[in-house]
Amino acid sequence: MSINRREFVSWMSLGFVITSVVGCNQTTGQSSGTNDTETPPESPSNSSQGFQAVGTVEELEKKGTLTDDMMSVIVLRSPNGELIALNNTCPHRGCAVSPAPEGETLDCPCHGSRFSIRGKVLQGPATTDLPTYEVKTEDNQILVKVA
Ligand code: FES
């Protein structure tokens, strides 16, 4: 079977029109479907305000500290029970600091820097403090504002 040039052009034009119409509908449908059915409505949630959950109050009481490696956050309590959230990345060369056994300082295992539980440098080689974050509890969750 053979087709002439005119028939070939006619079939190609029809194919182009069908492809264009289907492509437009799929693009429109995906966009509309995602917004209407898959994405929950915006709400003033904690994550939209920059707060992220790092654990529960019970976990903190049980372990003494909470850490989130993805956010580089450590949460602990001061002797008077105040929640403290810090970036646990040592500003010297980036190792993760952790509480000393006596719990009064945060120590870096790499080169010996030492910080108060509020993040102040007590001993170098680090020369800058650990950044602190806003922290709160809500519905038994400990939330840290990292952004
Ligand atoms: Fe912490 Fe060097 S990385 S003291």
mmCIF file of N, CA and C and ligand atoms in Angstrom:
data_model
loop_
_atom_site.group_PDB
_atom_site.id
_atom_site.type_symbol
_atom_site.label_atom_id
_atom_site.label_comp_id
_atom_site.label_asym_id
_atom_site.label_seq_id
_atom_site.Cartn_x
_atom_site.Cartn_y
_atom_site.Cartn_z
ATOM 1 N N MET A 1 0.837 -1.178 0.000
ATOM 2 C CA MET A 1 0.000 0.000 0.000
ATOM 3 C C MET A 1 0.877 1.234 0.000
ATOM 4 N N SER A 2 0.474 2.185 -0.785
ATOM 5 C CA SER A 2 1.230 3.436 -0.819
ATOM 6 C C SER A 2 0.271 4.610 -0.722
ATOM 7 N N ILE A 3 0.773 5.699 -0.215
ATOM 8 C CA ILE A 3 -0.038 6.911 -0.131
ATOM 9 C C ILE A 3 0.685 8.004 -0.879
ATOM 10 N N ASN A 4 -0.066 8.899 -1.413
ATOM 11 C CA ASN A 4 0.551 9.989 -2.142
ATOM 12 C C ASN A 4 0.930 11.119 -1.187
ATOM 13 N N ARG A 5 1.597 12.072 -1.714
ATOM 14 C CA ARG A 5 2.115 13.175 -0.904
ATOM 15 C C ARG A 5 0.999 13.927 -0.187
ATOM 16 N N ARG A 6 -0.098 14.173 -0.881
ATOM 17 C CA ARG A 6 -1.220 14.904 -0.288
ATOM 18 C C ARG A 6 -1.812 14.152 0.902
ATOM 19 N N GLU A 7 -1.983 12.846 0.759
ATOM 20 C CA GLU A 7 -2.524 12.042 1.866
ATOM 21 C C GLU A 7 -1.550 12.041 3.058
ATOM 22 N N PHE A 8 -0.259 11.936 2.741
ATOM 23 C CA PHE A 8 0.737 11.924 3.802
ATOM 24 C C PHE A 8 0.680 13.231 4.615
ATOM 25 N N VAL A 9 0.649 14.368 3.939
ATOM 26 C CA VAL A 9 0.588 15.665 4.621
ATOM 27 C C VAL A 9 -0.697 15.781 5.424
ATOM 28 N N SER A 10 -1.770 15.293 4.892
ATOM 29 C CA SER A 10 -3.047 15.352 5.596
ATOM 30 C C SER A 10 -2.997 14.549 6.892
ATOM 31 N N TRP A 11 -2.448 13.336 6.826
ATOM 32 C CA TRP A 11 -2.336 12.497 8.031
ATOM 33 C C TRP A 11 -1.389 13.132 9.049
ATOM 34 N N MET A 12 -0.312 13.691 8.604
ATOM 35 C CA MET A 12 0.644 14.329 9.517
ATOM 36 C C MET A 12 0.003 15.530 10.206
ATOM 37 N N SER A 13 -0.780 16.302 9.476
ATOM 38 C CA SER A 13 -1.450 17.466 10.068
ATOM 39 C C SER A 13 -2.444 17.027 11.126
ATOM 40 N N LEU A 14 -3.189 15.982 10.838
ATOM 41 C CA LEU A 14 -4.155 15.459 11.802
ATOM 42 C C LEU A 14 -3.430 14.973 13.068
ATOM 43 N N GLY A 15 -2.307 14.281 12.877
ATOM 44 C CA GLY A 15 -1.522 13.801 14.021
ATOM 45 C C GLY A 15 -1.010 14.958 14.860
ATOM 46 N N PHE A 16 -0.565 16.024 14.206
ATOM 47 C CA PHE A 16 -0.065 17.192 14.934
ATOM 48 C C PHE A 16 -1.183 17.818 15.773
ATOM 49 N N VAL A 17 -2.361 17.963 15.194
ATOM 50 C CA VAL A 17 -3.492 18.562 15.909
ATOM 51 C C VAL A 17 -3.871 17.708 17.107
ATOM 52 N N ILE A 18 -3.940 16.399 16.939
ATOM 53 C CA ILE A 18 -4.317 15.506 18.042
ATOM 54 C C ILE A 18 -3.276 15.576 19.151
ATOM 55 N N THR A 19 -2.013 15.530 18.780
ATOM 56 C CA THR A 19 -0.947 15.585 19.768
ATOM 57 C C THR A 19 -0.988 16.894 20.544
ATOM 58 N N SER A 20 -1.235 17.995 19.839
ATOM 59 C CA SER A 20 -1.287 19.307 20.496
ATOM 60 C C SER A 20 -2.440 19.380 21.484
ATOM 61 N N VAL A 21 -3.603 18.922 21.089
ATOM 62 C CA VAL A 21 -4.786 18.986 21.955
ATOM 63 C C VAL A 21 -4.586 18.102 23.180
ATOM 64 N N VAL A 22 -4.126 16.881 23.002
ATOM 65 C CA VAL A 22 -3.913 15.966 24.127
ATOM 66 C C VAL A 22 -2.839 16.525 25.057
ATOM 67 N N GLY A 23 -1.770 17.046 24.475
ATOM 68 C CA GLY A 23 -0.695 17.618 25.301
ATOM 69 C C GLY A 23 -1.187 18.768 26.147
ATOM 70 N N CYS A 24 -1.997 19.646 25.572
ATOM 71 C CA CYS A 24 -2.536 20.774 26.334
ATOM 72 C C CYS A 24 -3.442 20.302 27.451
ATOM 73 N N ASN A 25 -4.284 19.327 27.175
ATOM 74 C CA ASN A 25 -5.192 18.822 28.204
ATOM 75 C C ASN A 25 -4.435 18.154 29.330
ATOM 76 N N GLN A 26 -3.375 17.410 29.005
ATOM 77 C CA GLN A 26 -2.615 16.741 30.054
ATOM 78 C C GLN A 26 -1.919 17.765 30.935
ATOM 79 N N THR A 27 -1.341 18.782 30.341
ATOM 80 C CA THR A 27 -0.659 19.804 31.129
ATOM 81 C C THR A 27 -1.641 20.515 32.032
ATOM 82 N N THR A 28 -2.774 20.913 31.462
ATOM 83 C CA THR A 28 -3.785 21.600 32.253
ATOM 84 C C THR A 28 -4.331 20.685 33.331
ATOM 85 N N GLY A 29 -4.608 19.430 32.973
ATOM 86 C CA GLY A 29 -5.152 18.489 33.937
ATOM 87 C C GLY A 29 -4.199 18.231 35.080
ATOM 88 N N GLN A 30 -2.904 18.076 34.806
ATOM 89 C CA GLN A 30 -1.951 17.809 35.880
ATOM 90 C C GLN A 30 -1.895 18.977 36.841
ATOM 91 N N SER A 31 -1.815 20.157 36.299
ATOM 92 C CA SER A 31 -1.706 21.321 37.157
ATOM 93 C C SER A 31 -2.935 21.473 38.031
ATOM 94 N N SER A 32 -4.083 21.382 37.390
ATOM 95 C CA SER A 32 -5.313 21.550 38.137
ATOM 96 C C SER A 32 -5.508 20.423 39.134
ATOM 97 N N GLY A 33 -5.196 19.158 38.728
ATOM 98 C CA GLY A 33 -5.365 18.036 39.636
ATOM 99 C C GLY A 33 -4.458 18.148 40.845
ATOM 100 N N THR A 34 -3.229 18.572 40.668
ATOM 101 C CA THR A 34 -2.306 18.690 41.783
ATOM 102 C C THR A 34 -2.793 19.725 42.773
ATOM 103 N N ASN A 35 -3.242 20.853 42.264
ATOM 104 C CA ASN A 35 -3.664 21.910 43.176
ATOM 105 C C ASN A 35 -4.988 21.594 43.861
ATOM 106 N N ASP A 36 -5.875 20.896 43.133
ATOM 107 C CA ASP A 36 -7.199 20.686 43.679
ATOM 108 C C ASP A 36 -7.295 19.448 44.561
ATOM 109 N N THR A 37 -6.539 18.395 44.236
ATOM 110 C CA THR A 37 -6.774 17.147 44.938
ATOM 111 C C THR A 37 -5.588 16.631 45.740
ATOM 112 N N GLU A 38 -4.354 16.976 45.394
ATOM 113 C CA GLU A 38 -3.211 16.355 46.048
ATOM 114 C C GLU A 38 -2.542 17.249 47.073
ATOM 115 N N THR A 39 -2.594 18.532 46.920
ATOM 116 C CA THR A 39 -1.927 19.427 47.846
ATOM 117 C C THR A 39 -2.901 19.892 48.907
ATOM 118 N N PRO A 40 -2.575 19.653 50.183
ATOM 119 C CA PRO A 40 -3.488 20.136 51.215
ATOM 120 C C PRO A 40 -3.528 21.646 51.231
ATOM 121 N N PRO A 41 -4.610 22.207 51.695
ATOM 122 C CA PRO A 41 -4.699 23.661 51.735
ATOM 123 C C PRO A 41 -3.652 24.247 52.664
ATOM 124 N N GLU A 42 -3.199 25.434 52.297
ATOM 125 C CA GLU A 42 -2.204 26.107 53.130
ATOM 126 C C GLU A 42 -2.802 26.436 54.481
ATOM 127 N N SER A 43 -2.051 26.201 55.502
ATOM 128 C CA SER A 43 -2.479 26.570 56.840
ATOM 129 C C SER A 43 -1.279 27.128 57.574
ATOM 130 N N PRO A 44 -1.509 27.892 58.614
ATOM 131 C CA PRO A 44 -0.377 28.443 59.359
ATOM 132 C C PRO A 44 0.258 27.372 60.239
ATOM 133 N N SER A 45 0.732 26.279 59.621
ATOM 134 C CA SER A 45 1.320 25.184 60.383
ATOM 135 C C SER A 45 2.682 25.588 60.920
ATOM 136 N N ASN A 46 3.177 24.764 61.810
ATOM 137 C CA ASN A 46 4.483 25.041 62.381
ATOM 138 C C ASN A 46 5.577 25.026 61.336
ATOM 139 N N SER A 47 5.503 24.098 60.357
ATOM 140 C CA SER A 47 6.564 24.046 59.365
ATOM 141 C C SER A 47 6.560 25.295 58.493
ATOM 142 N N SER A 48 5.388 25.861 58.212
ATOM 143 C CA SER A 48 5.351 27.077 57.410
ATOM 144 C C SER A 48 5.863 28.273 58.200
ATOM 145 N N GLN A 49 5.876 28.153 59.514
ATOM 146 C CA GLN A 49 6.444 29.222 60.339
ATOM 147 C C GLN A 49 7.906 28.947 60.650
ATOM 148 N N GLY A 50 8.464 27.905 60.053
ATOM 149 C CA GLY A 50 9.867 27.584 60.249
ATOM 150 C C GLY A 50 10.139 26.626 61.379
ATOM 151 N N PHE A 51 9.131 26.143 62.073
ATOM 152 C CA PHE A 51 9.335 25.201 63.168
ATOM 153 C C PHE A 51 9.308 23.779 62.634
ATOM 154 N N GLN A 52 10.234 22.981 63.126
ATOM 155 C CA GLN A 52 10.304 21.575 62.756
ATOM 156 C C GLN A 52 10.323 20.739 64.030
ATOM 157 N N ALA A 53 9.610 19.630 64.021
ATOM 158 C CA ALA A 53 9.596 18.743 65.184
ATOM 159 C C ALA A 53 10.900 17.958 65.250
ATOM 160 N N VAL A 54 11.466 17.880 66.443
ATOM 161 C CA VAL A 54 12.694 17.096 66.625
ATOM 162 C C VAL A 54 12.476 15.922 67.573
ATOM 163 N N GLY A 55 11.303 15.841 68.186
ATOM 164 C CA GLY A 55 11.011 14.725 69.075
ATOM 165 C C GLY A 55 9.946 15.118 70.070
ATOM 166 N N THR A 56 9.718 14.220 71.015
ATOM 167 C CA THR A 56 8.694 14.485 72.020
ATOM 168 C C THR A 56 9.346 14.896 73.335
ATOM 169 N N VAL A 57 8.524 15.448 74.208
ATOM 170 C CA VAL A 57 9.003 15.832 75.539
ATOM 171 C C VAL A 57 9.490 14.585 76.281
ATOM 172 N N GLU A 58 8.780 13.477 76.148
ATOM 173 C CA GLU A 58 9.184 12.237 76.819
ATOM 174 C C GLU A 58 10.552 11.763 76.324
ATOM 175 N N GLU A 59 10.776 11.849 75.030
ATOM 176 C CA GLU A 59 12.083 11.431 74.491
ATOM 177 C C GLU A 59 13.199 12.284 75.063
ATOM 178 N N LEU A 60 12.958 13.589 75.173
ATOM 179 C CA LEU A 60 13.974 14.469 75.739
ATOM 180 C C LEU A 60 14.235 14.120 77.202
ATOM 181 N N GLU A 61 13.171 13.892 77.967
ATOM 182 C CA GLU A 61 13.351 13.566 79.386
ATOM 183 C C GLU A 61 14.087 12.236 79.544
ATOM 184 N N LYS A 62 13.800 11.303 78.667
ATOM 185 C CA LYS A 62 14.420 9.981 78.768
ATOM 186 C C LYS A 62 15.903 10.025 78.367
ATOM 187 N N LYS A 63 16.205 10.714 77.275
ATOM 188 C CA LYS A 63 17.576 10.708 76.739
ATOM 189 C C LYS A 63 18.440 11.838 77.280
ATOM 190 N N GLY A 64 17.823 12.913 77.719
ATOM 191 C CA GLY A 64 18.592 14.069 78.182
ATOM 192 C C GLY A 64 18.837 15.085 77.084
ATOM 193 N N THR A 65 18.969 14.625 75.850
ATOM 194 C CA THR A 65 19.111 15.522 74.700
ATOM 195 C C THR A 65 18.369 14.913 73.521
ATOM 196 N N LEU A 66 18.024 15.759 72.586
ATOM 197 C CA LEU A 66 17.482 15.306 71.304
ATOM 198 C C LEU A 66 18.384 15.876 70.217
ATOM 199 N N THR A 67 18.688 15.077 69.231
ATOM 200 C CA THR A 67 19.457 15.582 68.098
ATOM 201 C C THR A 67 18.735 15.239 66.805
ATOM 202 N N ASP A 68 18.896 16.111 65.844
ATOM 203 C CA ASP A 68 18.373 15.873 64.500
ATOM 204 C C ASP A 68 19.535 16.124 63.552
ATOM 205 N N ASP A 69 20.074 15.049 63.011
ATOM 206 C CA ASP A 69 21.242 15.169 62.147
ATOM 207 C C ASP A 69 20.944 15.901 60.849
ATOM 208 N N MET A 70 19.718 15.759 60.341
ATOM 209 C CA MET A 70 19.378 16.438 59.092
ATOM 210 C C MET A 70 19.390 17.953 59.267
ATOM 211 N N MET A 71 18.943 18.416 60.422
ATOM 212 C CA MET A 71 18.895 19.858 60.679
ATOM 213 C C MET A 71 20.111 20.329 61.468
ATOM 214 N N SER A 72 20.971 19.395 61.892
ATOM 215 C CA SER A 72 22.134 19.725 62.726
ATOM 216 C C SER A 72 21.705 20.463 63.991
ATOM 217 N N VAL A 73 20.733 19.894 64.676
ATOM 218 C CA VAL A 73 20.165 20.536 65.861
ATOM 219 C C VAL A 73 20.328 19.631 67.071
ATOM 220 N N ILE A 74 20.628 20.245 68.198
ATOM 221 C CA ILE A 74 20.600 19.542 69.468
ATOM 222 C C ILE A 74 19.710 20.340 70.412
ATOM 223 N N VAL A 75 18.859 19.625 71.134
ATOM 224 C CA VAL A 75 17.965 20.252 72.111
ATOM 225 C C VAL A 75 18.269 19.652 73.470
ATOM 226 N N LEU A 76 18.370 20.509 74.472
ATOM 227 C CA LEU A 76 18.616 20.061 75.839
ATOM 228 C C LEU A 76 17.940 21.016 76.803
ATOM 229 N N ARG A 77 18.030 20.686 78.071
ATOM 230 C CA ARG A 77 17.440 21.561 79.090
ATOM 231 C C ARG A 77 18.550 22.165 79.933
ATOM 232 N N SER A 78 18.338 23.417 80.321
ATOM 233 C CA SER A 78 19.255 24.062 81.257
ATOM 234 C C SER A 78 18.963 23.492 82.645
ATOM 235 N N PRO A 79 19.840 23.760 83.620
ATOM 236 C CA PRO A 79 19.589 23.254 84.980
ATOM 237 C C PRO A 79 18.251 23.717 85.551
ATOM 238 N N ASN A 80 17.754 24.869 85.108
ATOM 239 C CA ASN A 80 16.451 25.329 85.614
ATOM 240 C C ASN A 80 15.281 24.863 84.748
ATOM 241 N N GLY A 81 15.534 23.975 83.796
ATOM 242 C CA GLY A 81 14.474 23.355 83.006
ATOM 243 C C GLY A 81 14.123 24.047 81.711
ATOM 244 N N GLU A 82 14.815 25.129 81.398
ATOM 245 C CA GLU A 82 14.538 25.853 80.149
ATOM 246 C C GLU A 82 15.017 25.040 78.943
ATOM 247 N N LEU A 83 14.215 25.032 77.893
ATOM 248 C CA LEU A 83 14.628 24.354 76.663
ATOM 249 C C LEU A 83 15.645 25.204 75.912
ATOM 250 N N ILE A 84 16.669 24.548 75.397
ATOM 251 C CA ILE A 84 17.698 25.226 74.612
ATOM 252 C C ILE A 84 17.898 24.430 73.325
ATOM 253 N N ALA A 85 17.915 25.123 72.210
ATOM 254 C CA ALA A 85 18.178 24.475 70.918
ATOM 255 C C ALA A 85 19.363 25.157 70.266
ATOM 256 N N LEU A 86 20.292 24.360 69.807
ATOM 257 C CA LEU A 86 21.522 24.882 69.209
ATOM 258 C C LEU A 86 21.829 24.144 67.919
ATOM 259 N N ASN A 87 22.590 24.803 67.069
ATOM 260 C CA ASN A 87 23.191 24.093 65.946
ATOM 261 C C ASN A 87 24.349 23.293 66.524
ATOM 262 N N ASN A 88 24.378 22.000 66.245
ATOM 263 C CA ASN A 88 25.415 21.169 66.863
ATOM 264 C C ASN A 88 26.647 20.986 65.989
ATOM 265 N N THR A 89 26.799 21.821 64.988
ATOM 266 C CA THR A 89 27.969 21.734 64.122
ATOM 267 C C THR A 89 29.059 22.673 64.635
ATOM 268 N N CYS A 90 30.179 22.109 64.991
ATOM 269 C CA CYS A 90 31.290 22.912 65.510
ATOM 270 C C CYS A 90 31.737 23.918 64.455
ATOM 271 N N PRO A 91 31.821 25.192 64.828
ATOM 272 C CA PRO A 91 32.220 26.204 63.846
ATOM 273 C C PRO A 91 33.703 26.137 63.456
ATOM 274 N N HIS A 92 34.487 25.315 64.129
ATOM 275 C CA HIS A 92 35.896 25.208 63.752
ATOM 276 C C HIS A 92 36.055 24.482 62.426
ATOM 277 N N ARG A 93 35.658 23.229 62.374
ATOM 278 C CA ARG A 93 35.788 22.464 61.123
ATOM 279 C C ARG A 93 34.580 21.588 60.828
ATOM 280 N N GLY A 94 33.504 21.750 61.592
ATOM 281 C CA GLY A 94 32.259 21.095 61.207
ATOM 282 C C GLY A 94 31.942 19.758 61.842
ATOM 283 N N CYS A 95 32.672 19.332 62.847
ATOM 284 C CA CYS A 95 32.305 18.090 63.533
ATOM 285 C C CYS A 95 31.064 18.337 64.389
ATOM 286 N N ALA A 96 30.368 17.277 64.764
ATOM 287 C CA ALA A 96 29.175 17.404 65.603
ATOM 288 C C ALA A 96 29.588 17.423 67.072
ATOM 289 N N VAL A 97 29.156 18.445 67.775
ATOM 290 C CA VAL A 97 29.421 18.519 69.211
ATOM 291 C C VAL A 97 28.394 17.663 69.937
ATOM 292 N N SER A 98 28.749 17.246 71.137
ATOM 293 C CA SER A 98 27.808 16.451 71.935
ATOM 294 C C SER A 98 28.020 16.789 73.405
ATOM 295 N N PRO A 99 27.031 16.493 74.239
ATOM 296 C CA PRO A 99 27.149 16.832 75.655
ATOM 297 C C PRO A 99 28.288 16.062 76.313
ATOM 298 N N ALA A 100 29.029 16.752 77.149
ATOM 299 C CA ALA A 100 30.061 16.087 77.941
ATOM 300 C C ALA A 100 29.369 15.188 78.965
ATOM 301 N N PRO A 101 30.052 14.185 79.462
ATOM 302 C CA PRO A 101 29.413 13.261 80.414
ATOM 303 C C PRO A 101 28.783 13.968 81.614
ATOM 304 N N GLU A 102 29.405 15.017 82.088
ATOM 305 C CA GLU A 102 28.820 15.726 83.242
ATOM 306 C C GLU A 102 27.645 16.608 82.830
ATOM 307 N N GLY A 103 27.439 16.809 81.516
ATOM 308 C CA GLY A 103 26.280 17.518 81.006
ATOM 309 C C GLY A 103 26.325 19.023 81.113
ATOM 310 N N GLU A 104 27.470 19.583 81.500
ATOM 311 C CA GLU A 104 27.535 21.033 81.671
ATOM 312 C C GLU A 104 28.111 21.756 80.457
ATOM 313 N N THR A 105 28.670 21.000 79.531
ATOM 314 C CA THR A 105 29.243 21.601 78.332
ATOM 315 C C THR A 105 28.908 20.741 77.121
ATOM 316 N N LEU A 106 29.136 21.330 75.955
ATOM 317 C CA LEU A 106 29.062 20.594 74.697
ATOM 318 C C LEU A 106 30.485 20.544 74.158
ATOM 319 N N ASP A 107 30.958 19.351 73.906
ATOM 320 C CA ASP A 107 32.348 19.182 73.505
ATOM 321 C C ASP A 107 32.448 18.683 72.072
ATOM 322 N N CYS A 108 33.487 19.159 71.396
ATOM 323 C CA CYS A 108 33.757 18.699 70.036
ATOM 324 C C CYS A 108 34.812 17.596 70.100
ATOM 325 N N PRO A 109 34.525 16.437 69.530
ATOM 326 C CA PRO A 109 35.476 15.328 69.616
ATOM 327 C C PRO A 109 36.683 15.481 68.686
ATOM 328 N N CYS A 110 36.631 16.409 67.752
ATOM 329 C CA CYS A 110 37.688 16.469 66.738
ATOM 330 C C CYS A 110 38.942 17.197 67.218
ATOM 331 N N HIS A 111 38.790 18.396 67.748
ATOM 332 C CA HIS A 111 39.971 19.172 68.152
ATOM 333 C C HIS A 111 39.807 19.781 69.532
ATOM 334 N N GLY A 112 38.798 19.393 70.254
ATOM 335 C CA GLY A 112 38.683 19.767 71.654
ATOM 336 C C GLY A 112 37.962 21.063 71.976
ATOM 337 N N SER A 113 37.304 21.682 71.040
ATOM 338 C CA SER A 113 36.554 22.890 71.388
ATOM 339 C C SER A 113 35.470 22.524 72.396
ATOM 340 N N ARG A 114 35.174 23.485 73.241
ATOM 341 C CA ARG A 114 34.176 23.262 74.289
ATOM 342 C C ARG A 114 33.255 24.473 74.318
ATOM 343 N N PHE A 115 31.975 24.212 74.490
ATOM 344 C CA PHE A 115 30.950 25.259 74.480
ATOM 345 C C PHE A 115 30.068 25.103 75.707
ATOM 346 N N SER A 116 29.524 26.228 76.177
ATOM 347 C CA SER A 116 28.523 26.156 77.241
ATOM 348 C C SER A 116 27.247 25.559 76.651
ATOM 349 N N ILE A 117 26.317 25.177 77.512
ATOM 350 C CA ILE A 117 25.072 24.610 76.979
ATOM 351 C C ILE A 117 24.237 25.659 76.268
ATOM 352 N N ARG A 118 24.639 26.925 76.376
ATOM 353 C CA ARG A 118 23.973 27.993 75.612
ATOM 354 C C ARG A 118 24.759 28.343 74.347
ATOM 355 N N GLY A 119 25.807 27.583 74.070
ATOM 356 C CA GLY A 119 26.535 27.730 72.826
ATOM 357 C C GLY A 119 27.738 28.652 72.854
ATOM 358 N N LYS A 120 28.070 29.229 74.000
ATOM 359 C CA LYS A 120 29.225 30.136 74.081
ATOM 360 C C LYS A 120 30.529 29.341 74.049
ATOM 361 N N VAL A 121 31.494 29.845 73.291
ATOM 362 C CA VAL A 121 32.804 29.190 73.245
ATOM 363 C C VAL A 121 33.473 29.314 74.609
ATOM 364 N N LEU A 122 33.879 28.189 75.167
ATOM 365 C CA LEU A 122 34.626 28.191 76.430
ATOM 366 C C LEU A 122 36.085 27.857 76.176
ATOM 367 N N GLN A 123 36.310 27.094 75.114
ATOM 368 C CA GLN A 123 37.680 26.656 74.805
ATOM 369 C C GLN A 123 37.793 26.436 73.306
ATOM 370 N N GLY A 124 38.869 26.918 72.684
ATOM 371 C CA GLY A 124 39.105 26.770 71.254
ATOM 372 C C GLY A 124 39.622 25.390 70.922
ATOM 373 N N PRO A 125 39.952 25.240 69.660
ATOM 374 C CA PRO A 125 40.233 26.244 68.639
ATOM 375 C C PRO A 125 39.022 26.983 68.051
ATOM 376 N N ALA A 126 37.821 26.564 68.264
ATOM 377 C CA ALA A 126 36.682 27.316 67.717
ATOM 378 C C ALA A 126 36.698 28.735 68.287
ATOM 379 N N THR A 127 36.333 29.691 67.464
ATOM 380 C CA THR A 127 36.341 31.089 67.904
ATOM 381 C C THR A 127 34.952 31.720 67.875
ATOM 382 N N THR A 128 34.001 31.007 67.347
ATOM 383 C CA THR A 128 32.629 31.546 67.308
ATOM 384 C C THR A 128 31.677 30.605 68.034
ATOM 385 N N ASP A 129 30.607 31.198 68.552
ATOM 386 C CA ASP A 129 29.614 30.449 69.317
ATOM 387 C C ASP A 129 28.773 29.562 68.398
ATOM 388 N N LEU A 130 28.114 28.602 69.022
ATOM 389 C CA LEU A 130 27.139 27.790 68.287
ATOM 390 C C LEU A 130 25.869 28.616 68.099
ATOM 391 N N PRO A 131 25.320 28.643 66.908
ATOM 392 C CA PRO A 131 24.047 29.365 66.712
ATOM 393 C C PRO A 131 22.933 28.739 67.561
ATOM 394 N N THR A 132 22.081 29.588 68.087
ATOM 395 C CA THR A 132 20.939 29.106 68.864
ATOM 396 C C THR A 132 19.666 29.272 68.037
ATOM 397 N N TYR A 133 18.656 28.480 68.385
ATOM 398 C CA TYR A 133 17.386 28.529 67.672
ATOM 399 C C TYR A 133 16.244 28.729 68.652
ATOM 400 N N GLU A 134 15.173 29.286 68.158
ATOM 401 C CA GLU A 134 13.942 29.386 68.930
ATOM 402 C C GLU A 134 13.369 27.975 69.098
ATOM 403 N N VAL A 135 12.890 27.662 70.294
ATOM 404 C CA VAL A 135 12.358 26.325 70.568
ATOM 405 C C VAL A 135 11.104 26.453 71.413
ATOM 406 N N LYS A 136 10.158 25.536 71.183
ATOM 407 C CA LYS A 136 8.920 25.545 71.964
ATOM 408 C C LYS A 136 8.354 24.136 71.999
ATOM 409 N N THR A 137 7.380 23.933 72.891
ATOM 410 C CA THR A 137 6.655 22.665 72.913
ATOM 411 C C THR A 137 5.219 22.943 72.497
ATOM 412 N N GLU A 138 4.657 21.983 71.799
ATOM 413 C CA GLU A 138 3.269 22.096 71.360
ATOM 414 C C GLU A 138 2.736 20.688 71.159
ATOM 415 N N ASP A 139 1.650 20.367 71.835
ATOM 416 C CA ASP A 139 1.066 19.019 71.745
ATOM 417 C C ASP A 139 2.115 17.947 72.006
ATOM 418 N N ASN A 140 2.910 18.146 73.018
ATOM 419 C CA ASN A 140 3.933 17.186 73.438
ATOM 420 C C ASN A 140 5.115 17.085 72.464
ATOM 421 N N GLN A 141 5.115 17.876 71.417
ATOM 422 C CA GLN A 141 6.225 17.860 70.457
ATOM 423 C C GLN A 141 7.182 19.010 70.787
ATOM 424 N N ILE A 142 8.454 18.758 70.596
ATOM 425 C CA ILE A 142 9.446 19.813 70.730
ATOM 426 C C ILE A 142 9.733 20.328 69.336
ATOM 427 N N LEU A 143 9.509 21.611 69.163
ATOM 428 C CA LEU A 143 9.613 22.234 67.840
ATOM 429 C C LEU A 143 10.738 23.266 67.855
ATOM 430 N N VAL A 144 11.548 23.220 66.812
ATOM 431 C CA VAL A 144 12.677 24.138 66.695
ATOM 432 C C VAL A 144 12.535 24.926 65.414
ATOM 433 N N LYS A 145 12.773 26.231 65.527
ATOM 434 C CA LYS A 145 12.695 27.098 64.349
ATOM 435 C C LYS A 145 14.096 27.212 63.765
ATOM 436 N N VAL A 146 14.314 26.510 62.669
ATOM 437 C CA VAL A 146 15.653 26.454 62.093
ATOM 438 C C VAL A 146 15.838 27.433 60.950
ATOM 439 N N ALA A 147 14.748 28.013 60.453
ATOM 440 C CA ALA A 147 14.893 28.936 59.315
ATOM 441 C C ALA A 147 14.711 30.366 59.768
HETATM 442 FE FE1 FES B 1 35.440 21.147 66.443
HETATM 443 FE FE2 FES B 1 37.801 21.368 65.305
HETATM 444 S S1 FES B 1 35.953 20.716 64.405
HETATM 445 S S2 FES B 1 37.299 21.769 67.329
#
